[in-house]
Coordinates of C-alpha atoms in Angstrom, one line a residue:
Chain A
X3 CA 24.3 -20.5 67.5
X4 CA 24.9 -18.9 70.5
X5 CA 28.1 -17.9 73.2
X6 CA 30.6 -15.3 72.4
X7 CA 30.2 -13.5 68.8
X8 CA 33.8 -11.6 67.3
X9 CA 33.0 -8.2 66.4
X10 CA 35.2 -6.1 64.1
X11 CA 34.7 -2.6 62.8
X12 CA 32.6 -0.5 65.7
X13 CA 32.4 2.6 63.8
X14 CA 29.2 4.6 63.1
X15 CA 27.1 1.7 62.5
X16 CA 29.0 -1.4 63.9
X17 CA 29.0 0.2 67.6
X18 CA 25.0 0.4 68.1
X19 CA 24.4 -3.0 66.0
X20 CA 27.3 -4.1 68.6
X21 CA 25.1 -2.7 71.7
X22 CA 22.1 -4.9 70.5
X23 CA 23.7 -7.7 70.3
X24 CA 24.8 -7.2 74.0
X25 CA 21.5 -5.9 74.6
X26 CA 20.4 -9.0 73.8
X27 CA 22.2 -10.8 75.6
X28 CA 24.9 -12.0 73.8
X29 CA 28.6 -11.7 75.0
X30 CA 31.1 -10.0 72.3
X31 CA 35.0 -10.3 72.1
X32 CA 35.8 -7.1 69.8
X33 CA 39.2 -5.1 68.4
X34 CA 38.3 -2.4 68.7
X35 CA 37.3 -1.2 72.7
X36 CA 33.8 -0.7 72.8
X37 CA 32.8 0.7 76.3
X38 CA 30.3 -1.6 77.2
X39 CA 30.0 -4.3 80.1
X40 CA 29.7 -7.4 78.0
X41 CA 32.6 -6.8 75.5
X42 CA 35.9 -8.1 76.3
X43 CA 38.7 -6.5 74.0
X44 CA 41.3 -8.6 71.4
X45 CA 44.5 -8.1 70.2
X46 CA 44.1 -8.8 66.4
X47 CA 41.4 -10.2 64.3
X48 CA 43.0 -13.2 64.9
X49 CA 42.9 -13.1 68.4
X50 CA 38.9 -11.8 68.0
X51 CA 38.2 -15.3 65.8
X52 CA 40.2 -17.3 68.3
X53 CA 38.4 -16.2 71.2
X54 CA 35.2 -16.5 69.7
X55 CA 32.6 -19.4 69.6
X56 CA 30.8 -19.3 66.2
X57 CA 30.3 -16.5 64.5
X58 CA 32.9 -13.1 63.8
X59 CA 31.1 -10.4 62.4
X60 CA 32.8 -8.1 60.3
X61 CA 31.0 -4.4 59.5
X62 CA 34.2 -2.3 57.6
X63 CA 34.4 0.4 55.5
X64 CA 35.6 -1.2 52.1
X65 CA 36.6 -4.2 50.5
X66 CA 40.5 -3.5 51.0
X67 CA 39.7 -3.6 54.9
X68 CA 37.7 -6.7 55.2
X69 CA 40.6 -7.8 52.5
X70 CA 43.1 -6.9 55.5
X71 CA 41.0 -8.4 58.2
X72 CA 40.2 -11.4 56.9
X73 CA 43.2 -12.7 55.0
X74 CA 45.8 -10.2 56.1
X75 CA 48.8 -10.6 58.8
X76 CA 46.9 -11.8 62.0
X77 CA 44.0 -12.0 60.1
X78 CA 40.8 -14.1 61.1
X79 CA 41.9 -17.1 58.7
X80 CA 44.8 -17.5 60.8
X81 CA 42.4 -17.5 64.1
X82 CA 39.6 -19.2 62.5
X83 CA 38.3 -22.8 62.9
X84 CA 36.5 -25.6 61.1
X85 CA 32.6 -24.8 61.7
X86 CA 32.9 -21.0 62.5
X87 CA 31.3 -18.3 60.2
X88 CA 32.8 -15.4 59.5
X89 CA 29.3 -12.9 58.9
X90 CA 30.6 -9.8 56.4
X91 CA 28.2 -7.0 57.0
X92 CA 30.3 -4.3 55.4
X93 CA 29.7 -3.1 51.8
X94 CA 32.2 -4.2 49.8
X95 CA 32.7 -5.7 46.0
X96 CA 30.8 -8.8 45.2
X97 CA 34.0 -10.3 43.8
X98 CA 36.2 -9.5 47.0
X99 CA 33.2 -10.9 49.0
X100 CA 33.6 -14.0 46.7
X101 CA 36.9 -14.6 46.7
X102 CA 37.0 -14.5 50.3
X103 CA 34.1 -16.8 50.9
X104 CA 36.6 -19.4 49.2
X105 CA 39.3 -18.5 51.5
X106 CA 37.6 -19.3 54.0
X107 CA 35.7 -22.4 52.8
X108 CA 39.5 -24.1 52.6
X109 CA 39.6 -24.1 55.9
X110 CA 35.9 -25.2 56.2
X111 CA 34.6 -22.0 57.7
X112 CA 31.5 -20.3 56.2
X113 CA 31.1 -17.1 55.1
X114 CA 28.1 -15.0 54.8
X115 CA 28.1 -11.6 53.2
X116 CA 25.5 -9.8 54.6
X117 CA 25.1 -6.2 54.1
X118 CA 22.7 -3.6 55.4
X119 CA 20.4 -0.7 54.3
X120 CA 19.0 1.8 56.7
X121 CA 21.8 4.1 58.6
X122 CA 22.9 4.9 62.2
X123 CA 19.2 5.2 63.1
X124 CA 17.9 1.7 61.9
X125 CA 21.4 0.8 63.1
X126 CA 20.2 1.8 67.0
X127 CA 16.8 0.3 66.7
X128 CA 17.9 -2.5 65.2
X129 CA 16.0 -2.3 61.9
X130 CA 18.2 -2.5 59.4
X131 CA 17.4 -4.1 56.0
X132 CA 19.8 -7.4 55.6
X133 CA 20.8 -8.8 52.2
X134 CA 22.3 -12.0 52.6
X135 CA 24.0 -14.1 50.3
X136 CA 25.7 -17.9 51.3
X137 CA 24.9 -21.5 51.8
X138 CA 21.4 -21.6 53.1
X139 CA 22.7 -23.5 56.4
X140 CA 25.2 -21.6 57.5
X141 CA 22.7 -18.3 56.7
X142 CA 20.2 -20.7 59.3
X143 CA 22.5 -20.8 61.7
X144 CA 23.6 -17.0 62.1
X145 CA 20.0 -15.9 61.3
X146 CA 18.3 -15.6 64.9
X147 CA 22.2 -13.2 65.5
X148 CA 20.9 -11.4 62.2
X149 CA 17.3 -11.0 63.8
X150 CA 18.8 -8.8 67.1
X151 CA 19.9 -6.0 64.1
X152 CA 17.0 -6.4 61.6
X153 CA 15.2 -7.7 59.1
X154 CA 17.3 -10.3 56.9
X155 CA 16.5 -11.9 53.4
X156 CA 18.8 -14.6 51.9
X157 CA 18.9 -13.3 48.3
X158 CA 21.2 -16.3 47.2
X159 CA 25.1 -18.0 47.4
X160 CA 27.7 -16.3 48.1
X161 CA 28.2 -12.4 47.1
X162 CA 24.4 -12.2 46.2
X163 CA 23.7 -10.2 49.6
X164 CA 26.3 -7.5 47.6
X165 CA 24.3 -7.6 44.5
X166 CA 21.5 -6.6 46.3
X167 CA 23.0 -4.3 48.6
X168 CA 24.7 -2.8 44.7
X169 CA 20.9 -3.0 43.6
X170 CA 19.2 -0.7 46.4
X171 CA 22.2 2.0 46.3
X172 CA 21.4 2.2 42.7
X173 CA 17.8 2.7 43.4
X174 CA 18.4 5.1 46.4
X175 CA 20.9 7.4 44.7
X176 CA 18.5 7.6 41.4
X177 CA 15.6 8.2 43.7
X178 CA 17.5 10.8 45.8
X179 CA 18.0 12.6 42.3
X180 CA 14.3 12.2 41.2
X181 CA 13.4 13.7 44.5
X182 CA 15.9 16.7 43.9
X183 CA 15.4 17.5 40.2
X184 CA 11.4 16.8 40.1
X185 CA 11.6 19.6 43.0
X186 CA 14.2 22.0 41.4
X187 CA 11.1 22.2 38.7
X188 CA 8.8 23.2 41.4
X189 CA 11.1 26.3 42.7
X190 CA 12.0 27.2 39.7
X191 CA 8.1 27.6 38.9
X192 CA 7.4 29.2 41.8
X193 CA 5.7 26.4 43.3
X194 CA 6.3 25.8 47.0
X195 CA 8.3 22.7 47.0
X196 CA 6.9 21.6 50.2
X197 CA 3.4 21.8 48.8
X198 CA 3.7 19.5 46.3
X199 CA 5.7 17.2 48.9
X200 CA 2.6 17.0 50.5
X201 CA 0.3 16.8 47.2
X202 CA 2.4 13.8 45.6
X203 CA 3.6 11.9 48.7
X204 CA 0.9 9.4 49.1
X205 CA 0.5 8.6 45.4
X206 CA 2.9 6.4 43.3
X207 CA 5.4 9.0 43.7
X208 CA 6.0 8.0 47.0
X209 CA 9.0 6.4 48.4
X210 CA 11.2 6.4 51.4
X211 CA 13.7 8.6 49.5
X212 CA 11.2 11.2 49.3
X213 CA 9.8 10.9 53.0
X214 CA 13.3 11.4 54.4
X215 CA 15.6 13.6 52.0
X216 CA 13.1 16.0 50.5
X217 CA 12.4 17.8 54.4
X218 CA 16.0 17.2 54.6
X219 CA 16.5 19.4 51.5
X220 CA 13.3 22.0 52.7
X221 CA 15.8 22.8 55.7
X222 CA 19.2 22.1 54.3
X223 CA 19.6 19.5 57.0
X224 CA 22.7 17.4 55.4
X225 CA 24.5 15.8 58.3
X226 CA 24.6 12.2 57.6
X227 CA 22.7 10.0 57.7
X228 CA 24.6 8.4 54.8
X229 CA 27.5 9.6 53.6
X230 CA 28.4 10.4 50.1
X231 CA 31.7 9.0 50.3
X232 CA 30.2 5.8 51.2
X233 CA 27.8 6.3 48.2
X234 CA 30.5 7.0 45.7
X235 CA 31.8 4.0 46.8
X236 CA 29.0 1.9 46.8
X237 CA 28.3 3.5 42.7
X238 CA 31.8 2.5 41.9
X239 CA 31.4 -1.1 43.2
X240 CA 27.9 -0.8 40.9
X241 CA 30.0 0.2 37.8
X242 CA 32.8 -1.9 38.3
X243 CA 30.2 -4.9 38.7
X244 CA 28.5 -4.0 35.7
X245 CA 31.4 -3.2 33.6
X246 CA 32.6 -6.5 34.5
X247 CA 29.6 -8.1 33.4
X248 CA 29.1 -5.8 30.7
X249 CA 25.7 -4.4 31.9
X250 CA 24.8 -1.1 30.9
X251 CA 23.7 1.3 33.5
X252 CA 23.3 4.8 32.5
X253 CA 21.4 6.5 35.4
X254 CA 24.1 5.3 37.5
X255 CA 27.1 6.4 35.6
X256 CA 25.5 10.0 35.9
X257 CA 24.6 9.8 39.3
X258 CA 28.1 9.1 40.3
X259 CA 29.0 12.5 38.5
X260 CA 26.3 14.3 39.8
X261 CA 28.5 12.6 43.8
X262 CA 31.8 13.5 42.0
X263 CA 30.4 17.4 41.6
X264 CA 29.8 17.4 45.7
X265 CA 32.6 16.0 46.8
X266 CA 34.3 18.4 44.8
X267 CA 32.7 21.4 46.3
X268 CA 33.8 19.7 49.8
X269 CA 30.6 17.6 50.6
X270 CA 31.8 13.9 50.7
X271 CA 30.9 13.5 54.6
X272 CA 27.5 14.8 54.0
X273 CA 24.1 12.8 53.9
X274 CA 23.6 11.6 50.4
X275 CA 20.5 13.9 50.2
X276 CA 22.6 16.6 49.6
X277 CA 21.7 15.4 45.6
X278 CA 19.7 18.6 46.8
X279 CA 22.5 20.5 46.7
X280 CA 23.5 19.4 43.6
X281 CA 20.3 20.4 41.7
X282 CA 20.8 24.2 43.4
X283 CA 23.7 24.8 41.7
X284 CA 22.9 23.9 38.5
X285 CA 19.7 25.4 38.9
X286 CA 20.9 28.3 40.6
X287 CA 17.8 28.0 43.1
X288 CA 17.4 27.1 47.0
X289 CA 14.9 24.7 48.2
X290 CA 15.9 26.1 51.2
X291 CA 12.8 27.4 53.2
X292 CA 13.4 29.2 56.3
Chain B
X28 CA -21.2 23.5 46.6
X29 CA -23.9 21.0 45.1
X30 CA -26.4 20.2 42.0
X31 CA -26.2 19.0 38.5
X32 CA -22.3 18.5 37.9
X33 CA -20.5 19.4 34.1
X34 CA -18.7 16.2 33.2
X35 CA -16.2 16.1 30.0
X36 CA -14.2 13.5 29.6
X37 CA -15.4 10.0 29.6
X38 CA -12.1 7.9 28.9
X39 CA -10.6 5.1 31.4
X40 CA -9.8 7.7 34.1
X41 CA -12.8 9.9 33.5
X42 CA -15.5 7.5 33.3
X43 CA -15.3 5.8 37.0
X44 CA -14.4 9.3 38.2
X45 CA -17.7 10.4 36.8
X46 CA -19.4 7.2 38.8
X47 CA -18.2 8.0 42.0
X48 CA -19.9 11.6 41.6
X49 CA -22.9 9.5 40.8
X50 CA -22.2 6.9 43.7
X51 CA -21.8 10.0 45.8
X52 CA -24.9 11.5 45.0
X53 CA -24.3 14.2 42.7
X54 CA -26.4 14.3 39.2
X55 CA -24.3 15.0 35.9
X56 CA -24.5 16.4 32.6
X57 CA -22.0 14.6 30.3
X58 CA -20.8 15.5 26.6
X59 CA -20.4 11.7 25.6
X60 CA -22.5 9.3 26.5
X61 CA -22.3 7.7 30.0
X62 CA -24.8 4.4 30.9
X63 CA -25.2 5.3 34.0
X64 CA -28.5 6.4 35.8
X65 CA -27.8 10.5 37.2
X66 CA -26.1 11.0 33.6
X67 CA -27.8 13.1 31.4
X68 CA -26.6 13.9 27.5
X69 CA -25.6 17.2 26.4
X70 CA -24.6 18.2 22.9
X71 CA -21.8 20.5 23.3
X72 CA -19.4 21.6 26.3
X73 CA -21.4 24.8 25.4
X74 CA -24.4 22.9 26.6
X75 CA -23.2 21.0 29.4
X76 CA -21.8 24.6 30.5
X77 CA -25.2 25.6 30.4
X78 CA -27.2 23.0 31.9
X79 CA -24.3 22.5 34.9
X80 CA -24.8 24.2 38.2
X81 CA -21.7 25.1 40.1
X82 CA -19.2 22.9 38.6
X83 CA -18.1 21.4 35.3
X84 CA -15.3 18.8 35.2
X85 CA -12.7 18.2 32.6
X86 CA -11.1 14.8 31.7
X87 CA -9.3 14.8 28.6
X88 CA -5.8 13.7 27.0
X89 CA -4.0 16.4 26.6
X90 CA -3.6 20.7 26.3
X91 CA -5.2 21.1 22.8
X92 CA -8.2 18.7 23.8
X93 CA -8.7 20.9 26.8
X94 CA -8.1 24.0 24.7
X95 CA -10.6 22.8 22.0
X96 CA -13.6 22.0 25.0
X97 CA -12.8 25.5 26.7
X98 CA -12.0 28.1 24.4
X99 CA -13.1 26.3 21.1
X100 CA -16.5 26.7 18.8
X101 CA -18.8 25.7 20.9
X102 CA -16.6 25.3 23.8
X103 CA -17.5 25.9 27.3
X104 CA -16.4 29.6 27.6
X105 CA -19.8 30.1 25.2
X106 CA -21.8 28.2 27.7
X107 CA -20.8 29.5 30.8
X108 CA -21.6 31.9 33.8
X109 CA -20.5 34.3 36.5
X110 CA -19.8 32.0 39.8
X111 CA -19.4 28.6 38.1
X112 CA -15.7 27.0 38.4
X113 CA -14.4 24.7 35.6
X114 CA -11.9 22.3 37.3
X115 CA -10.2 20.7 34.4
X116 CA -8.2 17.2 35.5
X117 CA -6.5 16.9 33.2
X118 CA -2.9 15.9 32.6
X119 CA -1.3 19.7 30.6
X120 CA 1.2 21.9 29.9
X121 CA 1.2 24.7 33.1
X122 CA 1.2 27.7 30.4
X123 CA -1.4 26.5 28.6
X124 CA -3.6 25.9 32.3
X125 CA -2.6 29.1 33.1
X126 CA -3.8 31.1 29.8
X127 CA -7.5 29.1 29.8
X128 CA -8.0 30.4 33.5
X129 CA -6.9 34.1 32.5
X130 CA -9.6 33.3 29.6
X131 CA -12.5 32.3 32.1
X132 CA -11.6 34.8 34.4
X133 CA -12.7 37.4 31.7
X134 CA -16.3 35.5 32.3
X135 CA -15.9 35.7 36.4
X136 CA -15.6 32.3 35.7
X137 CA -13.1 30.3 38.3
X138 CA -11.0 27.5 36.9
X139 CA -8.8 25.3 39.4
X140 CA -6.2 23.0 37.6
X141 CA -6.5 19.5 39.2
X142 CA -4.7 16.9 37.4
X143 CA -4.2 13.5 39.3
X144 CA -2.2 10.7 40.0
X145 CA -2.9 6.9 40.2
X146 CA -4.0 5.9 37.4
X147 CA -8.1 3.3 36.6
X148 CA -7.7 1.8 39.4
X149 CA -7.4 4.2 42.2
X150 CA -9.9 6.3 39.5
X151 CA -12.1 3.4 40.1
X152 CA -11.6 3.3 44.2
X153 CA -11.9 7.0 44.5
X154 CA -8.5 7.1 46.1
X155 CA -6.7 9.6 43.3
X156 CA -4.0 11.9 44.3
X157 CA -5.3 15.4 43.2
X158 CA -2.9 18.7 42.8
X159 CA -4.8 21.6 42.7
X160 CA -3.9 24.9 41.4
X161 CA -6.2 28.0 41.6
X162 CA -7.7 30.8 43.9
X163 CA -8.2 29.6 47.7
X164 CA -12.0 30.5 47.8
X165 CA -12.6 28.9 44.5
X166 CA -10.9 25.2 46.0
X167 CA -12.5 25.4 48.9
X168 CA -15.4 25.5 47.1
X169 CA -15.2 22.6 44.4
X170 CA -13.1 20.3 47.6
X171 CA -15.7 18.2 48.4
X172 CA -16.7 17.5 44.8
X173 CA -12.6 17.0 44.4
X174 CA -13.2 14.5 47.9
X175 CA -15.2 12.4 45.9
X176 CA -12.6 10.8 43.8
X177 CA -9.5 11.3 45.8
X178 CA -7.4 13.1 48.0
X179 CA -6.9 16.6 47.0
X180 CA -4.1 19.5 48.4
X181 CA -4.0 22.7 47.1
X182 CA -0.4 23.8 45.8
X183 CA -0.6 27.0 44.9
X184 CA -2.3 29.7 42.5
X185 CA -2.9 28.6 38.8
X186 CA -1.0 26.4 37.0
X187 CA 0.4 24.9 40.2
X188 CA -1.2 21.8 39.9
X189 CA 0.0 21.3 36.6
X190 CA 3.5 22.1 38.2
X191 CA 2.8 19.3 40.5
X192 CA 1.9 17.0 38.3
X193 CA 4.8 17.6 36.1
X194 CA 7.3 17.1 39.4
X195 CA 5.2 13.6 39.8
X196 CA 6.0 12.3 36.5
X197 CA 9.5 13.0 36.9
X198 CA 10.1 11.3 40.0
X199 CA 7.7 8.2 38.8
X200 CA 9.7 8.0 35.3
X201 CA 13.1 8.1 37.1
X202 CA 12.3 5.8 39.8
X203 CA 10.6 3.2 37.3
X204 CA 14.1 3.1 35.9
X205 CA 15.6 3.0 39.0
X206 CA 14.0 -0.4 39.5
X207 CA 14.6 -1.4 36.1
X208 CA 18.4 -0.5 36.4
X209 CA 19.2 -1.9 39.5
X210 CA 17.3 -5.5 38.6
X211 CA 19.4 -5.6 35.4
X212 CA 22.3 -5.8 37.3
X213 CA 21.0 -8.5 39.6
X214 CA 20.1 -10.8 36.8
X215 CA 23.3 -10.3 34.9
X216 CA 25.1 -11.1 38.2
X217 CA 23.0 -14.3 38.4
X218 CA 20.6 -13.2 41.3
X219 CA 17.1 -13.5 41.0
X220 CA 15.8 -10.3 41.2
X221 CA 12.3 -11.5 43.1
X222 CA 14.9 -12.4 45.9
X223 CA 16.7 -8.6 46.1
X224 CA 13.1 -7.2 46.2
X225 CA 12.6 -8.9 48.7
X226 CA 15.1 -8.0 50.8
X227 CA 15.7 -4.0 49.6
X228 CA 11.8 -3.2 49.7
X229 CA 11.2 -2.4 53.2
X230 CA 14.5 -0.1 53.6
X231 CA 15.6 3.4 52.0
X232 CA 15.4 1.8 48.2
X233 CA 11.9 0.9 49.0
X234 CA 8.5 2.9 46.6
X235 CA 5.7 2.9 45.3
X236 CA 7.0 2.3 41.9
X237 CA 9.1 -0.5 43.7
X238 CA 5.9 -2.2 45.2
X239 CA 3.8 -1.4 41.8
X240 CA 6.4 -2.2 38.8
X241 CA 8.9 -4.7 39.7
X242 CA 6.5 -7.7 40.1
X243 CA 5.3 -6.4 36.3
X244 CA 8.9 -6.9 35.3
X245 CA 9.0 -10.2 36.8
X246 CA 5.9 -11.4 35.1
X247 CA 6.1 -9.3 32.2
X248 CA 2.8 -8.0 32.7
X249 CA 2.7 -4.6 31.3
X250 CA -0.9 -3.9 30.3
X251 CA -1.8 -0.7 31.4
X252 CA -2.1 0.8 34.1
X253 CA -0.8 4.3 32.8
X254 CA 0.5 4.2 29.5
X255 CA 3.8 5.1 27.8
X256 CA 2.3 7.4 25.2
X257 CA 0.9 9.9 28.3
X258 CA 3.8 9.5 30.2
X259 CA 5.7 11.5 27.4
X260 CA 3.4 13.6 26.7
X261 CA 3.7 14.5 30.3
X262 CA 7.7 14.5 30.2
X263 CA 7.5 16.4 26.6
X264 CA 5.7 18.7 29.3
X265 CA 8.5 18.5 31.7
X266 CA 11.1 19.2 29.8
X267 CA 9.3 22.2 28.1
X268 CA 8.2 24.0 30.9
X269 CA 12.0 23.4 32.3
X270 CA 13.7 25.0 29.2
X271 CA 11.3 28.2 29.3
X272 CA 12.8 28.2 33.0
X273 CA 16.0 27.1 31.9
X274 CA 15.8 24.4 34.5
X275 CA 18.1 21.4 33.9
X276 CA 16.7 17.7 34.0
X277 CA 19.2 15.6 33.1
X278 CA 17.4 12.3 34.3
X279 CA 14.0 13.4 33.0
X280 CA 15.7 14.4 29.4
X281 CA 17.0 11.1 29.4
X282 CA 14.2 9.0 30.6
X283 CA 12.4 10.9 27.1
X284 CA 15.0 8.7 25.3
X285 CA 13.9 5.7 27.3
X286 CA 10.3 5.9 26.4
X287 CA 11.1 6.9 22.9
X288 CA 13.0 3.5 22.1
X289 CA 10.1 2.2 23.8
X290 CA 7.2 3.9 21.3
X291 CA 9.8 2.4 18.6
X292 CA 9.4 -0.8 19.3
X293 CA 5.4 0.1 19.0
X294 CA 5.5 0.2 23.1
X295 CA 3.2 3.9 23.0
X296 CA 0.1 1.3 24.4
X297 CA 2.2 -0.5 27.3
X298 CA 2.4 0.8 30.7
X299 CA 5.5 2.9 32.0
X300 CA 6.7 -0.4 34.1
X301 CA 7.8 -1.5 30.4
X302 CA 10.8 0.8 31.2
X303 CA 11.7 -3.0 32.5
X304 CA 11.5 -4.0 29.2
X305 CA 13.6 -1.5 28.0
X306 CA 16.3 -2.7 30.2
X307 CA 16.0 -6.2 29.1
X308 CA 16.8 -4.8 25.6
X309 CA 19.9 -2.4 26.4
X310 CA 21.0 -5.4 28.7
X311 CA 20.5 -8.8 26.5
X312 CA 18.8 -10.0 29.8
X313 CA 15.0 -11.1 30.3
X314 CA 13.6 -10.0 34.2
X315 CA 10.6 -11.8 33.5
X316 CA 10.2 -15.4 35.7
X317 CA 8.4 -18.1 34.8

C-alpha cells in the first residue's frame, strides 16, 4: 500500500509517529493540524477516510474516542470504502476493538488493532513495539506503513494486538513495582540503592523496567514518559478483560491500588515510575539521592 | 591475593564454582570430596581453615549451615588466622552475615558476604552476578578470586550483599509472576501466548525472567534451574529482614503465598518459572504448547 494515509489523534505519541511517516515519504491527510509540509488538514474523520487512499490510522486516548471516531456522527464508517483499512493504534478494550472490527467488516473495510509499547521517545525514533491483531492480509498489506514506526508482531485475529498490549502493561506495571519495593528494602537497610542497581542489573534481575525507572527514581525524575493515567487505564481494560473471562489476576488488582494511591496524592500525569513514589510513602524513606 | 584456596560447599552451584578456581589456576582445599585434580581433602572447615592460604570460600544452603561451618565445633573460626578473609557465597539472612563477620573480626579475620545470582549454568560459565558486602581493602583483595566465577560489585559494608541479594529475589519472584500473570490472560482470551512474547519482549515489558521463564511455561519445562524451595528461603529472608525494618512488601508477602501453594503441590524441587504453573492452577488454563 502506498499514497495518502488518514491520520487521527496527533497527540503526544501520534504527532512524531505522524512526522515519520512523512519522513518517510508518505503524504498524510490528518484532523487534527499537524505543522508539517506533507499533511494536508480534514474536516471530520469522515472527511480524513474520504480523502485518503488505503489506510486511516487511528492513535486515541481510549476506547470511547476511537468509539466516537470510528462509528460516531461523521465518523470514518461514513467516509470509508470497500478495501480501505482502518489501522487502530490506540489502546483501548479488546472488546470495543472487536466490535468495531465488525463494523467495519460490513462495509468490507479491514481493521487492524495495532497498539504500541515504548513512549514519546520510541515514538520519535520510530521504535516502538507493535502488537497487531487482524486478518493476516490486511496486516500484510499495512505492514511496510507499520515498519516506518517500529517493530510489529501479528499476535493473532482481531483484538489480539489488545491482549497483548493488556499483557505487557501487566508486566510493566508489576515490574515497575518489583523495581520500587525490592529497592525500598535496600534504603531502608542502609544499602545504597544505586549500588545494588549496579550489582543486580546484568543478572536475571534485569529488565528494561529496571534500566529506565530505577535512575528515574535515584533522581526523582517523574515527568512522563508514561503516564499513570494512561496506566490506570490500561489496568482497568486488564481487569475488565479478565473479569469478563473470569481470569484471576492478583498482582494486578493491587497494582492498580498501589496507581489509585498516586493519583490521589495528585500524580496521575506523572511517568508510571513514580511506583517509586509509592513505596516512599509507605515506607517513609527517599530513594532520592542528591 | 594467591595460593591454596579454602573451598566449602560442593553442591550444584559450588562445585563448577570450585572448577573454575581450578581452571583458573588456583589449588584448593575442600571439606567434601571434589574429583578434580588441584583439590585436595580436608577433614573439617577447622582443617581447611588451616591448610588455606588467603582465602576460604563458602557455598552452602542456608544461615544455620553457614553458622554450623563458621562458628560451630570444629568450624572455621577454630582453624583460622590473622589476615585470611572468609568470603561466604552463600544465599543468608543479612543479621546473621553480619554477626559471623563481628565473630571473625575478633580473630583479625575479614569476612566479605558475596552471595550470587544466576543460578548452574552461569556457575558453570563463570559468568555469576556477585554482591559483595564487607570492608573495601578486604574486596579488593579477594576480587580477582571473586573474577573467577563472575562479575562482582561491591555494595557496601557487611551484610550488604546479603541486602542485595535479598532485593534480587524480590524483583526475580515478582517479575516471574509478572510473566505468568500477564500470559494467563492471553490464553484465557484465546491468544497464544508464544505470539505476545513475541511481540512485547523487545519493548518496556521485556527481562531477563521474560527471556528465561516464559519459553519454560510454554513447554512446561521446569527442571531446575533455581529451585522453589531456595527461593523461599530467600523470600522468608525478605520478608524478615523487612519486618525488623518495618518495611512493607506487599508483592514479595504475596509471592510467599505463591510458592507455598506451589511446595503444596510437592513443587519445593521445581524451578521458580513453575510460578507458570501456578497460574495455570488459579486460572483452569494450561500455558504449555505442544
Amino acid at each position: 500500500m502506498s499514497g495518502k494515509i488518514g491520520f487521527i489523534g496527533l497527540g503526544i505519541m501520534g504527532k512524531p509517529m505522524a512526522r515519520n511517516l512523512i519522513k518517510a515519504g508518505y503524504s498524510l491527510v490528518v484532523y487534527r493540524k499537524l505543522d508539517e509540509a506533507g499533511a494536508e488538514q480534514a474536516a471530520s474523520p469522515r472527511d480524513v477516510a474520504e480523502r485518503a487512499e488505503d489506510v486511516i490510522i487511528t492513535m486515541l486516548p481510549d476506547s470511547s474516542n476511537v468509539r466516537d471516531v470510528v462509528a460516531g456522527k461523521n465518523g470514518i464508517i461514513e467516509g470509508c470504502r470497500r478495501g480501505q483499512a482502518v489501522v487502530d493504534m490506540s489502546s483501548i478494550a479488546p472488546l470495543a476493538s472487536r466490535e468495531l472490527c465488525a463494523l467495519l467488516a460490513e462495509k468490507d473495510v479491514d481493521m487492524i488493532d495495532a497498539p504500541v509499547s515504548g513512549g514519546q521517545e520510541k515514538a520519535e525514533s520510530g521504535t516502538l513495539a507493535i502488537m497487531a491483531g487482524g486478518g493476516e492480509a490486511a496486516y500484510e498489506r499495512v505492514k511496510p506503513i507499520l515498519d516506518v514506526m517500529g517493530r510489529s508482531v501479528r499476535v493473532g485475529e482481531s483484538g489480539a494486538g489488545q491482549i497483548a498490549k493488556l499483557v505487557n502493561q501487566t508486566i510493566v506495571a508489576i515490574n515497575i513495582a518489583a523495581v520500587a519495593e525490592g529497592m525500598s528494602l535496600a534504603e531502608k537497610a542502609g544499602v545504597d540503592p544505586r549500588m545494588v542497581f549496579e550489582a543486580i542489573r546484568k543478572g536475571l534481575a534485569g529488565s528494561q523496567c529496571l534500566e529506565d525507572k530505577a535512575p528515574r527514581m535515584f533522581e526523582g525524575r517523574y515527568d512522563p514518559g508514561a503516564r499513570i493515567k494512561l496506566h490506570i487505564k490500561d489496568l482497568a481494560n486488564v481487569l475488565e478483560t479478565g473479569r469478563a473471562l473470569h481470569n484471576s489476576m492478583p498482582l494486578s488488582a493491587i497494582l492498580m491500588e498501589m496507581f489509585q494511591s498516586l493519583a490521589g496524592d495528585g500524580g496521575e500525569a506523572l511517568d508510571h515510575g513514580a511506583l517509586g513514589l509509592f513505596y516512599e510513602k509507605l515506607n517513609g524513606i527517599s530513594l532520592k539521592k542528591s
